Structure formats: C-alpha cells, structure tokens
Short mmCIF file of C-alpha atoms in Angstrom, two decimals:
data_model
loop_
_atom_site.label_atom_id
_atom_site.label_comp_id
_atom_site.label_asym_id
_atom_site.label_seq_id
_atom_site.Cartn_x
_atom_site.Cartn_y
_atom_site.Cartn_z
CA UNK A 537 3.61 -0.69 -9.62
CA UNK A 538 4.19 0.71 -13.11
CA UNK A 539 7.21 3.44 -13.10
CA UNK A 540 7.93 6.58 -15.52
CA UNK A 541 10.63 4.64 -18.44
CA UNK A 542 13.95 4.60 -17.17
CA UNK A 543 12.87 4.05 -13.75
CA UNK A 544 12.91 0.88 -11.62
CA UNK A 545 10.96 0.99 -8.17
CA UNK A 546 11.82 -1.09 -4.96
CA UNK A 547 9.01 -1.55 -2.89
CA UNK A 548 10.11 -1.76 0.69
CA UNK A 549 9.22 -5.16 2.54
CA UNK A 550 11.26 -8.08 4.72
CA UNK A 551 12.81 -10.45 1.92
CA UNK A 552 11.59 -13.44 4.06
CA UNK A 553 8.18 -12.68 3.16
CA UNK A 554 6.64 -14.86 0.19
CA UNK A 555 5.60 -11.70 -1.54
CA UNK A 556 9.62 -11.65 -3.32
CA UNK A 557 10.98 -8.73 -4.00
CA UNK A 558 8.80 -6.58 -2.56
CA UNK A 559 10.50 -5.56 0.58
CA UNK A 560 8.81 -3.99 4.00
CA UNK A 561 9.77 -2.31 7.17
CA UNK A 562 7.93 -5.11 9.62
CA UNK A 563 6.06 -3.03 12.57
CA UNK A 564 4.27 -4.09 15.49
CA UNK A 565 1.40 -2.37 17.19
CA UNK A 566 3.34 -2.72 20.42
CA UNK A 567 2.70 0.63 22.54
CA UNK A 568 0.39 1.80 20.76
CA UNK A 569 -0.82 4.40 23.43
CA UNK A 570 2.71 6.47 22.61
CA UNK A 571 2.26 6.06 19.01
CA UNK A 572 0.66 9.27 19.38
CA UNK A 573 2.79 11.62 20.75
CA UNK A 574 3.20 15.50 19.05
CA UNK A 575 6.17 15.28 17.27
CA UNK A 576 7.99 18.80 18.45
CA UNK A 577 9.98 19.02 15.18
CA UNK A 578 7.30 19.12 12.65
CA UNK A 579 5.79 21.62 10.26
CA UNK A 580 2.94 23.33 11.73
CA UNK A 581 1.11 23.89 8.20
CA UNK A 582 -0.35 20.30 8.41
CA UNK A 583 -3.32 20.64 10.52
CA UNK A 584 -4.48 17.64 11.03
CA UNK A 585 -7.27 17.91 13.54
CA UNK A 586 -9.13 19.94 11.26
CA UNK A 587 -13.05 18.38 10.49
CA UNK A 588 -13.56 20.48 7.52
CA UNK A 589 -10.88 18.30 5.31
CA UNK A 590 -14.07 16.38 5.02
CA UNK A 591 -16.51 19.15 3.98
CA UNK A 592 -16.06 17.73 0.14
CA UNK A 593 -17.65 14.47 1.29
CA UNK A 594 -21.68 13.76 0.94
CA UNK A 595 -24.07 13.44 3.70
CA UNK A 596 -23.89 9.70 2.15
CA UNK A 597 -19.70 9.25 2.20
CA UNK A 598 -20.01 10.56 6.11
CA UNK A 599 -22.31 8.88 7.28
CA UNK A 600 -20.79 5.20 5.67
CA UNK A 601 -17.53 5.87 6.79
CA UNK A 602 -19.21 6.66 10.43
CA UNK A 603 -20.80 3.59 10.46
CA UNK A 604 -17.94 1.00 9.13
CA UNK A 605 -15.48 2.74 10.58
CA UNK A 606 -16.87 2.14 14.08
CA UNK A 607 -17.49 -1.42 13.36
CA UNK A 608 -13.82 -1.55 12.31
CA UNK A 609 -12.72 -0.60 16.16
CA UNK A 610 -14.49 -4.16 17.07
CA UNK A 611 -11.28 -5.94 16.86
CA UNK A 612 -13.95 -9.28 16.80
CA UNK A 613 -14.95 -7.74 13.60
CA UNK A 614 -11.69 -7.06 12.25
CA UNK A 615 -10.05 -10.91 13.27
CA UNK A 616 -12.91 -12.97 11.94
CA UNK A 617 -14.06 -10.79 9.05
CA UNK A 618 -12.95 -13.42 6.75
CA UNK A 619 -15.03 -16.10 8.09
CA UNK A 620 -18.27 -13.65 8.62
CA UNK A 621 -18.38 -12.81 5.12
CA UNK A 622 -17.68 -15.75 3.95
CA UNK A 623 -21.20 -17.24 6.10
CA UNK A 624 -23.13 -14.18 4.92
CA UNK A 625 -22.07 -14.96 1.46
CA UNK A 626 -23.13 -19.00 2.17
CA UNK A 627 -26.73 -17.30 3.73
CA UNK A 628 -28.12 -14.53 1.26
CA UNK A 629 -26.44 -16.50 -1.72
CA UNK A 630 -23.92 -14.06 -3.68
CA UNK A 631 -26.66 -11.21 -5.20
CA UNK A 632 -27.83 -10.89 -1.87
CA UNK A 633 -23.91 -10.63 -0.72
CA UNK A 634 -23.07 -8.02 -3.43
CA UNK A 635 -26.19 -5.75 -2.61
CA UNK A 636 -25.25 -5.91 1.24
CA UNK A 637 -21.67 -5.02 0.42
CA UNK A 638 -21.60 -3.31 -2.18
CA UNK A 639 -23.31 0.13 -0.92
CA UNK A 640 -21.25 -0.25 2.53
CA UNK A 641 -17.63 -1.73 2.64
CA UNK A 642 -17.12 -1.97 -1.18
CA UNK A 643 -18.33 1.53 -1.97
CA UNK A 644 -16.21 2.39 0.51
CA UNK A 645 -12.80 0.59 -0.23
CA UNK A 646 -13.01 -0.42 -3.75
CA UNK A 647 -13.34 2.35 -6.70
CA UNK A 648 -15.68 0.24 -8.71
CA UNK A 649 -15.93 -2.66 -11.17
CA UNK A 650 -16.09 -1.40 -14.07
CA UNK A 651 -14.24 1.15 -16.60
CA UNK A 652 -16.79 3.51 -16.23
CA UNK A 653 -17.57 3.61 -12.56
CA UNK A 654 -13.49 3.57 -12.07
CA UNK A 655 -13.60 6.63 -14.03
CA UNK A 656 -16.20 8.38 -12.04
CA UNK A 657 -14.50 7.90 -8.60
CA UNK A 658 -10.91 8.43 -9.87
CA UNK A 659 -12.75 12.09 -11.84
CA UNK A 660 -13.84 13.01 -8.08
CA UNK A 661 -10.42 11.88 -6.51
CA UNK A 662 -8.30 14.49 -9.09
CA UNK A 663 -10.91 17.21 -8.25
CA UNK A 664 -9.97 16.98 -4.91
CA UNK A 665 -6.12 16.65 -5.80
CA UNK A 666 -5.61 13.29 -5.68
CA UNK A 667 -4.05 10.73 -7.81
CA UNK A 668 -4.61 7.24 -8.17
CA UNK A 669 -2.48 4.53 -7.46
CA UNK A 670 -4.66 1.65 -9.35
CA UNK A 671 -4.12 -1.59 -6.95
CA UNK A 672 -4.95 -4.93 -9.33
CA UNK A 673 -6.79 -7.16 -6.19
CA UNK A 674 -4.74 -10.75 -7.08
CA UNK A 675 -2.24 -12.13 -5.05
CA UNK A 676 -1.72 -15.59 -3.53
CA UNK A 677 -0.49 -16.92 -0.20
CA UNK A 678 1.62 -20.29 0.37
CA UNK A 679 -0.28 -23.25 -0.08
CA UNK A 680 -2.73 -21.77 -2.79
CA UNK A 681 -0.58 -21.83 -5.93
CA UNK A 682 -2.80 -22.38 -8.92
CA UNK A 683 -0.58 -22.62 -11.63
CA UNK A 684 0.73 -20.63 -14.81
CA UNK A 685 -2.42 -20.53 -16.71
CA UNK A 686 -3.62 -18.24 -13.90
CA UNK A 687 -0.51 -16.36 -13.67
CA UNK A 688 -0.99 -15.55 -17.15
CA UNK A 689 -4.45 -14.42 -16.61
CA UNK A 690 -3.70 -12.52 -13.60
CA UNK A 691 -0.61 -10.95 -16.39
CA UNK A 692 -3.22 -9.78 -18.78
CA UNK A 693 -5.34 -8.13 -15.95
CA UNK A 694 -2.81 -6.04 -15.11
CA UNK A 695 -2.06 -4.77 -18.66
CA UNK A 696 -5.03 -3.75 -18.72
CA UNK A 697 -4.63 -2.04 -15.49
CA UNK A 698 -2.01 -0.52 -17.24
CA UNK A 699 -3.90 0.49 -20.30
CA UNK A 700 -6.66 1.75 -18.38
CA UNK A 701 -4.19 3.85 -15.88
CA UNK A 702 -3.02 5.65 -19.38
CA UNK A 703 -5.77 6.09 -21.24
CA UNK A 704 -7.76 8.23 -19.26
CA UNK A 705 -7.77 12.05 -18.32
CA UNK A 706 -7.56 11.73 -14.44
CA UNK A 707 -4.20 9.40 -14.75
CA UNK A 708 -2.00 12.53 -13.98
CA UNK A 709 1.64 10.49 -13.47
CA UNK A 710 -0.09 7.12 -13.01
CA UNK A 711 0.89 4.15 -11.45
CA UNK A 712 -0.20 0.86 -10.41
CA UNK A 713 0.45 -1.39 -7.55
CA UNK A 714 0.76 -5.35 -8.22
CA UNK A 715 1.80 -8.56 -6.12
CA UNK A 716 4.52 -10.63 -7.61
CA UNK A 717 2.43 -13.27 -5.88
CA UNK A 718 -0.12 -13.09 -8.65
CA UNK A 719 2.49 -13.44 -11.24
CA UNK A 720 4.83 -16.15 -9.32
CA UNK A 721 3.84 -19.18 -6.66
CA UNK A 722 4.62 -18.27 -3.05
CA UNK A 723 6.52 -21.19 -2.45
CA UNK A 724 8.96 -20.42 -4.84
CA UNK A 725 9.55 -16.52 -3.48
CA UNK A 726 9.68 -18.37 0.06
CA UNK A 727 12.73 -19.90 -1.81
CA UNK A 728 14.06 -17.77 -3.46
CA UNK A 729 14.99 -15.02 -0.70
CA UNK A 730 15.79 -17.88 1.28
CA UNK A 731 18.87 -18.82 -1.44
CA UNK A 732 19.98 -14.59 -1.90
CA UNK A 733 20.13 -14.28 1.40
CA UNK A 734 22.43 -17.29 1.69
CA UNK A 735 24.29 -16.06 -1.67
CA UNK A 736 23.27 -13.09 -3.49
CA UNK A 737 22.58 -13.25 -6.75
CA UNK A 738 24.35 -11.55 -9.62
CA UNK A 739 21.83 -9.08 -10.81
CA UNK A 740 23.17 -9.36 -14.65
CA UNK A 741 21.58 -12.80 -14.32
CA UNK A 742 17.85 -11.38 -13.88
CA UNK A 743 18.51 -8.58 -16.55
CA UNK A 744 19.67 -11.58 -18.95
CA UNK A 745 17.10 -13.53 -17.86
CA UNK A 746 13.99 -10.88 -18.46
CA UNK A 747 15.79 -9.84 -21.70
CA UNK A 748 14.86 -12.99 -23.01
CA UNK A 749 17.78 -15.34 -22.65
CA UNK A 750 17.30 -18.96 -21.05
CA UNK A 751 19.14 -18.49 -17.64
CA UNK A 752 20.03 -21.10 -15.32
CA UNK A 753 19.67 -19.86 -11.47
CA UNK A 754 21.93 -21.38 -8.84
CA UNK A 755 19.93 -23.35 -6.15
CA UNK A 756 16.74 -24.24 -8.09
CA UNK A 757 15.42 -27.16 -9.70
CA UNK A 758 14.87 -27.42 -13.58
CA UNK A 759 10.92 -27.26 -12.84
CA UNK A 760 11.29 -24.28 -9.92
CA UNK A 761 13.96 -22.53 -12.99
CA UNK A 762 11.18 -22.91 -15.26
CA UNK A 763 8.83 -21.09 -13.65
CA UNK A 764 10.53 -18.48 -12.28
CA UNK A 765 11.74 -17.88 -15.49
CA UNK A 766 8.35 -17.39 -16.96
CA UNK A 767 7.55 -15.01 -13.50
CA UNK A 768 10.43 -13.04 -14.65
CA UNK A 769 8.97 -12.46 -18.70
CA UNK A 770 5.74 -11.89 -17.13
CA UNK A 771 7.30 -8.60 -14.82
CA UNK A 772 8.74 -7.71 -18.11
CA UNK A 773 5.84 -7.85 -20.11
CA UNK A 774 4.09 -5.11 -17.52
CA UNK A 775 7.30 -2.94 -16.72
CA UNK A 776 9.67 -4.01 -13.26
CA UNK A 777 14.23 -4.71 4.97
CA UNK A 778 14.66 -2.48 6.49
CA UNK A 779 17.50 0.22 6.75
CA UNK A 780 20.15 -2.08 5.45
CA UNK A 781 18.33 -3.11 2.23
CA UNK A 782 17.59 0.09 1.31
CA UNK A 783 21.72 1.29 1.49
CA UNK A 784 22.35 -1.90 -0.63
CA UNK A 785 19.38 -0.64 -3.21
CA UNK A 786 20.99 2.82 -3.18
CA UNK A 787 24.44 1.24 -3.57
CA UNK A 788 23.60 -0.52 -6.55
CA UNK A 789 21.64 2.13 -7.98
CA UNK A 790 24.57 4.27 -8.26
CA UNK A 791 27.08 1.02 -9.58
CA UNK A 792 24.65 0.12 -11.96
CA UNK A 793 23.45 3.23 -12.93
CA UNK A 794 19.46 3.12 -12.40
CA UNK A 795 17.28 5.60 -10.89
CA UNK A 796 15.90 4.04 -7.59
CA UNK A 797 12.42 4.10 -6.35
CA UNK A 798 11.44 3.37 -3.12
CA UNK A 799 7.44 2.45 -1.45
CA UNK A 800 8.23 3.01 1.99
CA UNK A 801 5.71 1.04 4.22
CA UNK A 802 5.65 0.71 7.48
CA UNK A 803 4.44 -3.29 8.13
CA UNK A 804 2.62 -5.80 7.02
CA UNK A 805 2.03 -9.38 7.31
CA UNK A 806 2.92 -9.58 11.28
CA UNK A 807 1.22 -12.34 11.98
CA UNK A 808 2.40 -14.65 9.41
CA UNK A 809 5.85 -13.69 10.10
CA UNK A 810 5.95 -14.46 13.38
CA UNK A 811 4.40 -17.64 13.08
CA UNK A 812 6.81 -18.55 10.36
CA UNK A 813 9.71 -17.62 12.31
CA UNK A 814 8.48 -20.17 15.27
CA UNK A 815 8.12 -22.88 13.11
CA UNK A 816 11.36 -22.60 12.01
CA UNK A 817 12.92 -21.98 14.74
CA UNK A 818 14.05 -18.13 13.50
CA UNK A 819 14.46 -15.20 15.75
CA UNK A 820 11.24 -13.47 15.75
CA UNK A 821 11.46 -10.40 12.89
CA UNK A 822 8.84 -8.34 14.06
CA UNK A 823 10.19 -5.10 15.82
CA UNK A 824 9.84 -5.81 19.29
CA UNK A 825 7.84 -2.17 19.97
CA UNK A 826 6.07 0.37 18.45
CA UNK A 827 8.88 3.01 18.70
CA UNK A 828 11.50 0.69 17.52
CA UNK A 829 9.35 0.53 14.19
CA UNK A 830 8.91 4.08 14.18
CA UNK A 831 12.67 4.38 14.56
CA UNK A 832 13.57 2.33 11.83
CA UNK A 833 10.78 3.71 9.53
CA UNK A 834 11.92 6.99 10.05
CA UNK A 835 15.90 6.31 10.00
CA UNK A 836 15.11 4.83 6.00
CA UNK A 837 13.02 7.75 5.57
CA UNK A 838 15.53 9.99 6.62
CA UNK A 839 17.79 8.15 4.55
CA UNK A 840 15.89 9.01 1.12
CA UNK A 841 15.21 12.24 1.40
CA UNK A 842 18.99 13.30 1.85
CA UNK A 843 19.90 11.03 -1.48
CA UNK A 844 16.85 13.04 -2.94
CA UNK A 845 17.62 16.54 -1.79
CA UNK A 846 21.64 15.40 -3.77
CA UNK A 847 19.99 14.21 -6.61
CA UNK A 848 15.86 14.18 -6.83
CA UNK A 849 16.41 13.39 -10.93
CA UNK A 850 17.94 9.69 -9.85
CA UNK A 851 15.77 8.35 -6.80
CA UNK A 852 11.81 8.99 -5.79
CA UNK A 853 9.91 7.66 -2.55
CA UNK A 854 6.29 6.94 -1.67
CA UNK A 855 5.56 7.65 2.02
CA UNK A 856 3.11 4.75 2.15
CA UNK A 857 1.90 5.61 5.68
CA UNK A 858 -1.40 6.35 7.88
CA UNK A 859 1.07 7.62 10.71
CA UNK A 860 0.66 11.39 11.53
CA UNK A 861 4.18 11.58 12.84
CA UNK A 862 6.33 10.32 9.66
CA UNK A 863 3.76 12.50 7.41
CA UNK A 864 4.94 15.59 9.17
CA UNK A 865 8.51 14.14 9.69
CA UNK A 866 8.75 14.20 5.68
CA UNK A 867 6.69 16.67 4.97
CA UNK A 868 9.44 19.00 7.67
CA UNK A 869 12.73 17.47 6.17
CA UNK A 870 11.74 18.17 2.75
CA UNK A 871 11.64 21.28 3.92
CA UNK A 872 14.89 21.83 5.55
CA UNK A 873 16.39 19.98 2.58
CA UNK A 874 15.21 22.23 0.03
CA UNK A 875 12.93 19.33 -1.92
CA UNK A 876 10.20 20.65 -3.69
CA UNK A 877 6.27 19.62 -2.99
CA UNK A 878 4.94 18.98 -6.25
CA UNK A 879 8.57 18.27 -7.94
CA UNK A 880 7.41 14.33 -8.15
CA UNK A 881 10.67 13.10 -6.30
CA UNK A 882 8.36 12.63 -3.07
CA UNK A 883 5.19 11.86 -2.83
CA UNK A 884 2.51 10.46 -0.25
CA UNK A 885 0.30 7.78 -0.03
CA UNK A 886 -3.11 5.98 2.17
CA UNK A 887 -5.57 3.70 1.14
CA UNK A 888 -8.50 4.87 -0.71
CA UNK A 889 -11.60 5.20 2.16
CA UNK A 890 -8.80 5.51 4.79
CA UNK A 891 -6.50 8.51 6.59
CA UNK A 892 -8.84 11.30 3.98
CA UNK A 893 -8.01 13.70 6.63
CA UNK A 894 -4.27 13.29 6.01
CA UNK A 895 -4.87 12.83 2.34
CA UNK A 896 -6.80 15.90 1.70
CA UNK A 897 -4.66 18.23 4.31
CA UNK A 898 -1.44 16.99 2.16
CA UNK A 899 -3.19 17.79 -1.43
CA UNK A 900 -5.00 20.95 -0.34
CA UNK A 901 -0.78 22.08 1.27
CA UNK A 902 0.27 21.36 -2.62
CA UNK A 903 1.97 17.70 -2.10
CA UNK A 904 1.58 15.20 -4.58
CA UNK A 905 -0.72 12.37 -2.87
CA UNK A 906 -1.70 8.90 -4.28
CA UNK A 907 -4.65 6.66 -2.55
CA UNK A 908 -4.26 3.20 -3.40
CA UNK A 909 -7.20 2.30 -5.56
CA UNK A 910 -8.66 -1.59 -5.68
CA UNK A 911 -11.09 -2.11 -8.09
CA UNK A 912 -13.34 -4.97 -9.09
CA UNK A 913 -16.50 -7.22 -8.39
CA UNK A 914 -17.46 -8.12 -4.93
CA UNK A 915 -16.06 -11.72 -5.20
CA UNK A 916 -12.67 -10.02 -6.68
CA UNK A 917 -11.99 -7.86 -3.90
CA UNK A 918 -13.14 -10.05 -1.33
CA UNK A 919 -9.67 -11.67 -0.28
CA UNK A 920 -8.08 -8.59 -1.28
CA UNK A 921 -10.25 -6.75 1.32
CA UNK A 922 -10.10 -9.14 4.21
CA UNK A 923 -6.14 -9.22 3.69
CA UNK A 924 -5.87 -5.49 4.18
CA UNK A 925 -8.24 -5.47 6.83
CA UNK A 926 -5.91 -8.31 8.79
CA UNK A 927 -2.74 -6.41 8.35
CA UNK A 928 -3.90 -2.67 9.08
CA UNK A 929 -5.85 -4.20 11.88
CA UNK A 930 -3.97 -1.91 14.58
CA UNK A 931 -4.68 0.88 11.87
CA UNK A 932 -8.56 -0.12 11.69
CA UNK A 933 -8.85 -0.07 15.67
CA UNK A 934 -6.91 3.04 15.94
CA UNK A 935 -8.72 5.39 14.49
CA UNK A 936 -10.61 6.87 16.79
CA UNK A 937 -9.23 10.52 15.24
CA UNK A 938 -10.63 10.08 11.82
CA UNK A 939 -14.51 9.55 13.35
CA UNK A 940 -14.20 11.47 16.47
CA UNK A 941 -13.65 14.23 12.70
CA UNK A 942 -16.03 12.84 10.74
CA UNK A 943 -18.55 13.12 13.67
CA UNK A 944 -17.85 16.98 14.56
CA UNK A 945 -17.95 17.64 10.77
CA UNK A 946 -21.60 15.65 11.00
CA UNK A 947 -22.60 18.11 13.70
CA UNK A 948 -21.32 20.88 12.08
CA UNK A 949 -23.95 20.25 9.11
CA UNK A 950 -26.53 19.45 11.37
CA UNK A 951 -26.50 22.69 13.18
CA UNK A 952 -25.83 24.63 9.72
CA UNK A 953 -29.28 22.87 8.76
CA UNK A 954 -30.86 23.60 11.95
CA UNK A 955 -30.21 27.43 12.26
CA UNK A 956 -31.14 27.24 7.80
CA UNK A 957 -34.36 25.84 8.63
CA UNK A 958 -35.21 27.92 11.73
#
C-alpha cells in the first residue's frame, strides 16, 4: 500500500501466514447470529438501515448487485466458485468467459482494465466521496512460486499502479494495496516469520539491507538470502497479530522514531490456517468465536485511536471492516477522543461492490472512506476474485441487510414510476 513520505504502514495480519509482513486479526464466523447485536454505545448519526444511500446507483448497478449478491448467499456458490468458473471458462472458451463475466461479477468487483475505464469508475467513486484504494490483483500461495523474473514483472505492475494512482485528478491522498506474495515466494515468508518469531530480527538489518547493502540474515540459506534480498529492493523500489503485535509496532515506532500506520482487518485466510496448524501439530489460531474476534478487533482498535487522539501527526489507521458494530465503535470513540473526521489520521475502508451502504453513510457523515479497487482483465482478476470470495465467504452469505436495502430502494423507484406514469 503506498504511504504519504515519511510514513511506513503495518498492515495488520497473523505473522504465520505466508503473506510476511502483512499482519491480520484472524476471525471466525463462529456465532454469527450475535454478530448482529445494536451496539448501545454508538453514535446515532450513522444510519445504517437507510435504502436511499443507494439512490446514486443506476437501475443497472441495482439490479446486478440484486442478482449476484443473492447468488453469493448460496454458500455452494461461494465454496466451489473457483472450480465453476474455471469449467465455464473450459466451455464458452475465454471471449465467451469475459462477455459472461464481465457485465456481471467483474463490472461489479473490478474497476476496469484499462487506464481509461479505471478513470471513469474511480471519477464516479470521488463524486460520491470516495477514494480509491487501487488493489494490484497478483499474489501467490505456497506451492506456486514462479520465480524472480515474475516478481520483477509483478514489481513493474505496481509502479505503474503507482504512477497511475498519482497522475490522475480523482487520486485525492492515494494509496495502493499490494501482496508481498507477488514480490517474494510464499515459502520463504512461511520461513521467515517462522525464524522472528523464534528470534527477532534486528530491524537495522532490513533498513541496511533495502538501503542497498549486501546483508546476511541469520537462519537462511545463501539461495533463500538471495532472494529475499532482492524481495526486499523490490519493496524499496515501490515505497514500504493481533493486540500484542500492534503494542510492539507502536513500541518501536516511538524507539525508532517512525510514524506508524496501521490496516486493521478483521480475518482472513481461516481456512488455510487452520489446516496448517493441524498439520503441524500447532494450536489452532483461529479465534475460537465470533465475539472473541470482535473483542480482539475492537481492543487493537481501541488501542489506536487513543495513540491517535495523543498524537494523530505520528500514527494513522484504516478500519478495513464490513462490520456495522466496529464502524460505529470508531466512528463513537473518535468522537469522545476529540479526533477529527476528515483530519486523515483515521479513515475507513470496504471493498469496492461491497458494504456501499456503510461506505456512502460514512462519506455523506464527512469521514474519509477508501473502497479497495482491483483492476484488470478477466483472466487477471480471476484468482484475485475467487480468493476474496473464499475468505469473506461469511461476509458474502451474510448480507442479507445490504439486498433486503437494495430491494426496498428497487421498490421505492418502482412505485415513484408507477404513480409518474399514472
């Protein structure tokens, strides 16, 4: 994710994950029927139960997001959408793929492929107050390392991400979201937090090591030294666990003397974890319910804003969430804490084509809020898709809220065009 100069940004995630350092509050959709409680604390400005957040959406946009949105609470659908689009792609050959998808998921999740149609959806996000968070679609899992010529590649891609995130009128405060995964194998992140967590490492080493200067790490092989070496100029080139990794990450932001920013997010990755953990005979490092996640999502939440509201100049957050609760929790703290809305320190964040209700409630009450923006062809966004869909599959079967809204906002128009053409 590229950062204002000066500032580095932690992204929030379990260390044991292959995705390196970017860390992540682990949840589990345990419970989910008292996920959705009224939290009695919270600001009552946020309405979210309000249809007419979507009255700046087309007849088109409503009646899309209808339609996927119910085949998203299929959790068949959901599970196996890998393997369904990958036999519709083998059946109607890949133009007939791209014109099925295109007009229906991708138009839906994916900004565009293109400069100019990027520019046209990210034009109609800012009029509506949002601001993009450009997400380049690469990452790799373990077992599908492909070596550095494709690292390098997947390097230039996101310069240009980075070019294109700056060069253009909407790109109000841009940034840009990236997998160290597409810049570094899997296998050797697996390692990695494996060795820091056994002995942390001195963190002059990695500023030595991405200034330039041939470093040798403790615990790795000449090859595995190699390449992590060139990961490390690569994260140059661009720019840069829970509640106890985020107190170490404030700790050394004030020894060291950088400004700290955090992309709180609430879980990913679930399934892999778990299995992971029972092959090697780990305790299991999901939370074990729904409210235990909340608890600890909230707890490092909490945490931030109150090093914020001391000194908003040295740290910033993303709430990276689709929860309701945490959205109002923040949005009510920063209140009692004196933190401003627009000041930049805090800021929000969903996925583009998901939450809009939350989205557009937060932009139209004056908070800063970023939707996470893929963009690509059809084949590009394809794994990129069908990951996201996999871990926000609780998210995808959940959200009854958001089209039981877009539906009463549907009849709403179809009544206005009744009584207009009676």
């Amino acid at each position: 994710m590229f950062v204002p100069p000066g500032r580095m940004l932690y992204s929030i995630s379990r260390p044991s994950l292959p995705h390196l350092l970017s860390l992540r509050l682990l949840g589990t959709a345990a419970s989910r029927t008292t996920a959705v409680k009224q939290n009695k604390l919270l600001s009552g400005t946020l309405n979210f139960d309000d249809p007419s957040a979507f009255r700046v959406k087309s007849w088109g946009e409503l009646l899309r997001a209808l339609g996927i949105f119910r085949l998203c609470s299929f959790p068949v659908l959901v599970n196996y959408c890998g393997k369904l689009m990958s036999v519709a792609r083998t059946l109607l050959g890949k133009r007939g793929f791209s014109l099925l998808l295109r007009p229906t998921v991708y138009a839906q999740f994916v900004a565009g492929e293109n400069e100019t149609e990027i520019s046209q959806s990210m034009k109609k996000m800012s009029l509506l107050g949002l601001r993009p968070m450009l997400a380049v679609p690469m990452e790799e899992d373990l077992g599908e390392s492909t070596g550095e010529k494709r690292y390098d590649d997947n390097m230039e891609a996101m310069l240009d991400c980075v070019r294109m995130s700056h060069s253009n009128a909407w790109s109000r405060d841009p940034m840009m979201q990236l997998k160290v995964t597409a810049l570094l194998s899997p296998e050797l992140c697996v390692k990695l937090t494996t060795l820091a967590a056994q002995q942390p490492y001195d963190l002059s080493l990695l500023v030595k090591a991405m200034d330039g200067e041939t470093i040798s790490f403790p615990g790795l092989e000449e090859k595995e030294n190699a390449h992590f070496l060139c990961g490390l100029k690569r994260l140059n080139k661009i720019a840069e666990e829970s509640r106890s990794l985020l107190l170490e990450a404030l700790r050394l932001s004030d020894l060291e003397g950088f400004c700290l920013g955090v992309k709180l997010v609430r879980g990913a990755y679930m399934d892999k974890e778990r299995k992971l953990a029972a092959k090697e005979g780990r305790v299991d490092p999901i939370h074990k319910s729904w409210e235990d996640t909340n608890h600890s999502y909230n707890g490092s939440l909490d945490v931030m804003l109150e090093v914020i509201s001391q000194k908003p100049e040295c740290h910033r957050i993303i709430v990276a969430t689709h929860n309701e609760e945490s959205v109002r929790r923040a949005a009510e703290r920063m209140e009692e804490l004196g933190i401003e809305k627009n000041g930049g320190s805090v800021c929000f964040g969903q996925l583009l084509g998901m939450c809009d209700h939350v989205s557009l409630t937060l932009a139209k009450e004056s908070y800063i809020v970023y939707k996470s923006v893929p963009y690509g062809s059809v084949d590009d966004t394809l794994p990129y898709l069908v990951r996201r869909a996999q871990e926000n599959r609780t998210v995808l079967q959940g959200i009854r809220k958001e089209r039981d809204l877009l539906r009463k906002e549907l009849q709403h128009r179809l009544k206005l065009k009744l009584r207009g053409g009676s």
